Structure formats: C-alpha cells, structure tokens
Amino acid sequence: MKKINVGIIGFGTIGAGVVKALQSKKAFLKEKSGIDIIISRICDNDLKTKRPVKVSKSILTSSIGKVLYDPDIDIVVELIGGITPAKDIILEALRQGKHVVTANKALLSDSGYEIFNFARKLGLSVGFEASVGGGIPIIKSLSEGFIANRIDLIRGIINGTSNFILTKMAEEGINFAEALSIAQDKGYAERIPSLDISGADSAHKLSILALLGFGVNAKASDIYTEGIVDIEPMDIQYAKEAGYAVKLLAIAKRTRDSLELRVHPTLVRREHLLANVGGVYNAIFVKGDLVGENLFFGEGAGAKPTSSAVVSDIVAIAGVISSESKAASRPVLFKKTVKNIKRMGDVETRYYIRFYTLDKPGVLAKISGILAKYRISIASVSQKEKSASAVPIVMMTHEAIERNMAKALKEINRLPMIKKKTVRIRIEG
Ligand code: HSE
C-alpha cells in the first residue's frame, strides 16, 4: 500500500483536530483511498500545552526546518494562520517540492494568486478547502463541480462567530460581549476576535471565493467591509418586527461586466433560506448559468468541520501523488469573467435606516426632504417607542445609490434634532 508522509505545522485547535481525525480515521481512510497517510512530524512553538489528542514525542518538534527539509515528507499542512511566517513557510515547502494544504484565509486573500501560480509552475498542489466555510466543500464545488458555469452570484454567511453572536442576540436577547465570549469559549473565534466581528475574516474568505468564482484577484482591501460591532439589539428587534433577520453577508455579485464585492450586516427577509441559518453555521448561496441556484449549509468553524476539510485535501493530494497519472498536481483553476470591481458608491440597494431624533413637528418633513434631494424614495416609516427625550424612527427605502445615501445621511446627521448617529443597514434579496 502506498504511504504518504504528512508534516503538520501548527498544533493549535485546528492542528490538534486534524491529528485526531487522521489518527481516528486511519483505517477508514486506508480502506476508502487505498493510501496510508502517516503523520511524520508535528511542529509547534509550544510543545508544553496539553492537547486533546495523544502523539508520540518523537514526532513533535519546534523546528520548522525538520518539516520543510525532511525529504520523506510529501505534504506540508500549514495551520498556524496569519501572513508571517506562514507565507514563507508555504513558499519554501513548495520550493522543496512538497505539496501544501492550508486553512489560511488571511494569507490566501493576500497572496493566494501568487502562491497558486507558483505552485502551478512547479507542478505542485495547494489544497485550501478549509479556508472558507469550515467543512463545507465550497472550494471543490466552485473549482470542480461548477467548472462549466459562469458564476453570477455568491452570497453567504461565512463567519461562524458573527453569525453565532447575531443569533444569540436575536434569540436570547443577550448582549454582544456575552455572545462573543461564548463564541470564544467554543473555539469558533479567531485568535484575534476583531477579525471576526469587523468583517475582515469574511472579506478574506470572499476574496478567495471571488478568485475561484470570477477570476478576480481582489485583496481584502479591495472589498467594502463593515462588521457587526455597531449592531444594536434594538435594530435586530425592529428588523424582526418588519419581517427580517440581520445577518453578516459576504456578497460577490455580477452586475453587467463588473463585480460587486462587499461584506456588511444585511437585512434578509425571514422567508429567505439565509435568514434561517443560525448559530455557528455558515451558508453559501451560489448561482451559475447552467446549474442555477445552489445553497451550501454546514458548520463553518471549529476543529471537527475544519479538520474534515483539511483531511479531504490531504487525501485528494495523496491520491494524485500515488496515481500513475502524468498529472502530478491539482492546479487551482480560475479565469477572469468580469472587467472590474464596482466602486461601492455605485452599488444600488435598499436600506433600513434608524434615526434617533427629537419628537417634535417638522422632523420627518426635514429628513424626508433631504432624502428626496438625493433621489432616495421611502418605502415605509415607523416611529418606535420614545426613550428619554428622543425617539427612534425606522425607515425602509426603495433601491438607492450608495453614494447618494452616504451624502444624505451626512447631511441628516448634522441636523440639530438628530441625537445619535443614524444607523443604516443594507437590505438584500
Ligand atoms: N473564526 C472563523 C469563523 C473560523 O468564525 O468563521 C473559521 O474560519
């Protein structure tokens, strides 16, 4: 039986999950794939902390070189995250003729294009199924299953931590900080949780999806990104009363020959499938010209689902290495199908707006006058219960241009009767 040696760099939550999966599924994977996958080395700076898995001391090392320069290692699995030193490790592993598996969305968002092209030149594979959507096989689906399609839309919930927080806030009425701390305890959040709640993690993942779906090499800095930090329980409540859920969506949408790329909290109609995706679950909606509409749903964070994706890449690459076929690698395929990324100011969408104003005659007339000046048409208005001296007024608009909305809100926020910065959340679907 063919043996494939794997070196794992990073023995944290995900690393330990992958080791556990490879150990507990060894016989199962052997039977299914006909390959014996051997963990030859595990590398981490910290070899003292107890892990939920037993490994022989002889394979543990704190020296990355023991993985990169071991001629017997076929596949290097990078699970340390972040850009430095992960990028150097991956490039060096490729230079040493090793295939790579990574879950590193921040790195692939920044340098995926360069890494994939480098690997292609060397005839090596880079597996990155775990970088988006935890255990959901979205990378394989976009690059293989949907290869014949022109992709028109990718819209999803791709940060489990944010979804968990928004769900807890909506269902249990707990506050943001409490919900975040539970997500951290469960191991969903990034080491730096601001990546989750600022929308950056979703932007990293969206740039990977945009490369596969539209051939666009967009870094996270090319993606308009807003997180969930400013979402208040009252907005979740008002949205609910109007028949919507608040979700952090990542959107890649073709409009003529340009691509909208954006991450922001979004009001989604209660009947929409995405509105019903709760907790740490992720869901990704993909529309292709042949395949039509598809929805992927699954656990998007945590050691088990992520290790499911990492192990699938290891087995797939091991299969290519051991096959008799001439193709020694599985190149990442992408082709540009749009001209440019649309400027956020040009995006057209509907809006939920919540003003916090004095309750006196003429306020609504003043606000609606400014909205009309910027050609923003109001679909509904509702005045909520007064608290202290001010009152929340919630408006839903028809489609409006983002640039106009920004100008209108700037003007409205300067009015003396406006007591707090106006909240605006986009509406989709
Ligand atoms: N922190 C990420 C999330 C983990 O919450 O989705 C998976 O990438």
mmCIF file of N, CA, C and O and ligand atoms in Angstrom, residues 14 103 105 130-134 157-164 183 187-193 195-197 201-202 205 280-282 299-302 306, ligand 1:
data_model
loop_
_atom_site.group_PDB
_atom_site.id
_atom_site.type_symbol
_atom_site.label_atom_id
_atom_site.label_comp_id
_atom_site.label_asym_id
_atom_site.label_seq_id
_atom_site.Cartn_x
_atom_site.Cartn_y
_atom_site.Cartn_z
ATOM 1 N N ILE A 14 -7.071 23.706 15.562
ATOM 2 C CA ILE A 14 -7.320 23.026 14.271
ATOM 3 C C ILE A 14 -6.276 21.929 14.051
ATOM 4 O O ILE A 14 -6.605 20.811 13.628
ATOM 5 N N ALA A 103 -5.257 26.139 5.768
ATOM 6 C CA ALA A 103 -6.595 26.648 6.091
ATOM 7 C C ALA A 103 -6.530 28.169 6.198
ATOM 8 O O ALA A 103 -7.452 28.795 6.704
ATOM 9 N N LYS A 105 -6.955 31.582 5.450
ATOM 10 C CA LYS A 105 -7.720 32.501 4.594
ATOM 11 C C LYS A 105 -7.098 33.884 4.484
ATOM 12 O O LYS A 105 -7.134 34.501 3.434
ATOM 13 N N ALA A 130 -10.294 24.116 3.608
ATOM 14 C CA ALA A 130 -10.670 24.564 4.963
ATOM 15 C C ALA A 130 -10.636 26.078 5.115
ATOM 16 O O ALA A 130 -11.006 26.592 6.167
ATOM 17 N N SER A 131 -10.212 26.778 4.053
ATOM 18 C CA SER A 131 -10.074 28.226 4.218
ATOM 19 C C SER A 131 -11.414 28.952 4.217
ATOM 20 O O SER A 131 -11.536 30.047 4.735
ATOM 21 N N VAL A 132 -12.422 28.361 3.608
ATOM 22 C CA VAL A 132 -13.750 29.001 3.556
ATOM 23 C C VAL A 132 -14.820 27.989 3.954
ATOM 24 O O VAL A 132 -14.859 26.871 3.414
ATOM 25 N N GLY A 133 -15.674 28.386 4.882
ATOM 26 C CA GLY A 133 -16.868 27.585 5.179
ATOM 27 C C GLY A 133 -16.607 26.318 5.982
ATOM 28 O O GLY A 133 -17.423 25.396 5.931
ATOM 29 N N GLY A 134 -15.502 26.269 6.724
ATOM 30 C CA GLY A 134 -15.228 25.099 7.568
ATOM 31 C C GLY A 134 -15.308 23.813 6.767
ATOM 32 O O GLY A 134 -14.547 23.610 5.818
ATOM 33 N N ILE A 157 -23.138 33.542 4.370
ATOM 34 C CA ILE A 157 -22.767 33.782 5.764
ATOM 35 C C ILE A 157 -21.501 32.961 5.943
ATOM 36 O O ILE A 157 -21.557 31.724 5.964
ATOM 37 N N ILE A 158 -20.344 33.622 6.008
ATOM 38 C CA ILE A 158 -19.100 32.846 6.014
ATOM 39 C C ILE A 158 -18.229 33.156 7.224
ATOM 40 O O ILE A 158 -17.054 32.844 7.230
ATOM 41 N N ASN A 159 -18.832 33.750 8.228
ATOM 42 C CA ASN A 159 -18.131 33.866 9.508
ATOM 43 C C ASN A 159 -19.034 33.316 10.604
ATOM 44 O O ASN A 159 -20.061 33.914 10.946
ATOM 45 N N GLY A 160 -18.638 32.165 11.125
ATOM 46 C CA GLY A 160 -19.455 31.466 12.112
ATOM 47 C C GLY A 160 -19.605 32.264 13.395
ATOM 48 O O GLY A 160 -20.685 32.303 13.997
ATOM 49 N N THR A 161 -18.522 32.916 13.813
ATOM 50 C CA THR A 161 -18.552 33.666 15.074
ATOM 51 C C THR A 161 -19.582 34.795 15.016
ATOM 52 O O THR A 161 -20.392 34.954 15.931
ATOM 53 N N SER A 162 -19.556 35.577 13.945
ATOM 54 C CA SER A 162 -20.521 36.679 13.814
ATOM 55 C C SER A 162 -21.941 36.148 13.755
ATOM 56 O O SER A 162 -22.855 36.730 14.348
ATOM 57 N N ASN A 163 -22.112 35.056 13.034
ATOM 58 C CA ASN A 163 -23.466 34.505 12.921
ATOM 59 C C ASN A 163 -23.953 33.997 14.273
ATOM 60 O O ASN A 163 -25.108 34.168 14.646
ATOM 61 N N PHE A 164 -23.034 33.398 15.022
ATOM 62 C CA PHE A 164 -23.344 32.908 16.358
ATOM 63 C C PHE A 164 -23.770 34.087 17.251
ATOM 64 O O PHE A 164 -24.776 34.032 17.953
ATOM 65 N N ALA A 183 -18.713 32.464 22.108
ATOM 66 C CA ALA A 183 -18.126 32.008 20.830
ATOM 67 C C ALA A 183 -16.641 31.714 21.004
ATOM 68 O O ALA A 183 -16.118 30.740 20.441
ATOM 69 N N GLY A 187 -14.348 27.980 20.786
ATOM 70 C CA GLY A 187 -13.253 27.794 19.822
ATOM 71 C C GLY A 187 -13.623 28.211 18.400
ATOM 72 O O GLY A 187 -12.946 27.840 17.448
ATOM 73 N N TYR A 188 -14.675 29.032 18.243
ATOM 74 C CA TYR A 188 -15.072 29.474 16.897
ATOM 75 C C TYR A 188 -14.274 30.702 16.459
ATOM 76 O O TYR A 188 -13.946 30.862 15.297
ATOM 77 N N ALA A 189 -14.022 31.574 17.440
ATOM 78 C CA ALA A 189 -13.442 32.875 17.091
ATOM 79 C C ALA A 189 -11.965 32.741 16.745
ATOM 80 O O ALA A 189 -11.284 31.814 17.180
ATOM 81 N N GLU A 190 -11.497 33.697 15.959
ATOM 82 C CA GLU A 190 -10.072 33.766 15.635
ATOM 83 C C GLU A 190 -9.293 34.123 16.893
ATOM 84 O O GLU A 190 -9.858 34.657 17.851
ATOM 85 N N ARG A 191 -7.968 33.884 16.852
ATOM 86 C CA ARG A 191 -7.124 34.281 17.970
ATOM 87 C C ARG A 191 -7.298 35.779 18.237
ATOM 88 O O ARG A 191 -7.285 36.246 19.356
ATOM 89 N N ILE A 192 -7.455 36.528 17.135
ATOM 90 C CA ILE A 192 -7.751 37.956 17.272
ATOM 91 C C ILE A 192 -9.225 38.098 16.890
ATOM 92 O O ILE A 192 -9.559 38.168 15.703
ATOM 93 N N PRO A 193 -10.147 38.111 17.861
ATOM 94 C CA PRO A 193 -11.574 38.051 17.503
ATOM 95 C C PRO A 193 -12.058 39.268 16.729
ATOM 96 O O PRO A 193 -13.102 39.220 16.083
ATOM 97 N N LEU A 195 -11.010 40.164 14.050
ATOM 98 C CA LEU A 195 -11.089 39.740 12.642
ATOM 99 C C LEU A 195 -12.493 39.243 12.312
ATOM 100 O O LEU A 195 -13.003 39.449 11.206
ATOM 101 N N ASP A 196 -13.119 38.558 13.272
ATOM 102 C CA ASP A 196 -14.468 38.033 13.042
ATOM 103 C C ASP A 196 -15.495 39.161 13.029
ATOM 104 O O ASP A 196 -16.275 39.292 12.097
ATOM 105 N N ILE A 197 -15.470 39.977 14.092
ATOM 106 C CA ILE A 197 -16.565 40.927 14.268
ATOM 107 C C ILE A 197 -16.428 42.174 13.394
ATOM 108 O O ILE A 197 -17.396 42.881 13.176
ATOM 109 N N ASP A 201 -12.544 38.732 8.500
ATOM 110 C CA ASP A 201 -12.455 37.298 8.189
ATOM 111 C C ASP A 201 -13.372 36.949 7.009
ATOM 112 O O ASP A 201 -12.994 36.194 6.108
ATOM 113 N N SER A 202 -14.562 37.536 6.995
ATOM 114 C CA SER A 202 -15.477 37.290 5.857
ATOM 115 C C SER A 202 -14.874 37.853 4.572
ATOM 116 O O SER A 202 -14.998 37.242 3.503
ATOM 117 N N LYS A 205 -12.291 35.533 3.210
ATOM 118 C CA LYS A 205 -12.894 34.367 2.556
ATOM 119 C C LYS A 205 -13.566 34.764 1.236
ATOM 120 O O LYS A 205 -13.501 34.028 0.245
ATOM 121 N N VAL A 280 -23.443 28.881 14.731
ATOM 122 C CA VAL A 280 -22.125 28.956 14.089
ATOM 123 C C VAL A 280 -22.184 28.478 12.626
ATOM 124 O O VAL A 280 -21.173 28.461 11.923
ATOM 125 N N TYR A 281 -23.376 28.121 12.191
ATOM 126 C CA TYR A 281 -23.496 27.602 10.819
ATOM 127 C C TYR A 281 -23.155 28.663 9.786
ATOM 128 O O TYR A 281 -23.393 29.845 9.975
ATOM 129 N N ASN A 282 -22.594 28.192 8.698
ATOM 130 C CA ASN A 282 -22.338 29.010 7.516
ATOM 131 C C ASN A 282 -23.291 28.542 6.425
ATOM 132 O O ASN A 282 -23.749 27.391 6.447
ATOM 133 N N GLU A 299 -21.378 23.533 9.232
ATOM 134 C CA GLU A 299 -20.622 24.184 10.300
ATOM 135 C C GLU A 299 -19.396 24.868 9.719
ATOM 136 O O GLU A 299 -18.570 24.208 9.089
ATOM 137 N N GLY A 300 -19.315 26.158 9.949
ATOM 138 C CA GLY A 300 -18.257 26.934 9.299
ATOM 139 C C GLY A 300 -17.047 27.180 10.162
ATOM 140 O O GLY A 300 -16.106 27.846 9.738
ATOM 141 N N ALA A 301 -17.047 26.687 11.377
ATOM 142 C CA ALA A 301 -15.910 26.927 12.262
ATOM 143 C C ALA A 301 -15.830 25.789 13.266
ATOM 144 O O ALA A 301 -16.779 25.040 13.448
ATOM 145 N N GLY A 302 -14.653 25.686 13.890
ATOM 146 C CA GLY A 302 -14.469 24.632 14.893
ATOM 147 C C GLY A 302 -13.552 23.554 14.375
ATOM 148 O O GLY A 302 -13.354 23.395 13.164
ATOM 149 N N THR A 306 -13.493 21.771 10.356
ATOM 150 C CA THR A 306 -12.309 22.252 9.642
ATOM 151 C C THR A 306 -11.374 21.091 9.341
ATOM 152 O O THR A 306 -10.795 21.007 8.249
HETATM 153 N N1 HSE B 1 -13.317 32.475 13.060
HETATM 154 C C1 HSE B 1 -13.826 31.819 11.912
HETATM 155 C C2 HSE B 1 -15.341 31.892 11.948
HETATM 156 C C3 HSE B 1 -13.360 30.386 11.897
HETATM 157 O O1 HSE B 1 -15.903 32.280 12.971
HETATM 158 O O2 HSE B 1 -15.976 31.611 10.945
HETATM 159 C C4 HSE B 1 -13.471 29.703 10.580
HETATM 160 O O3 HSE B 1 -12.765 30.327 9.568
#
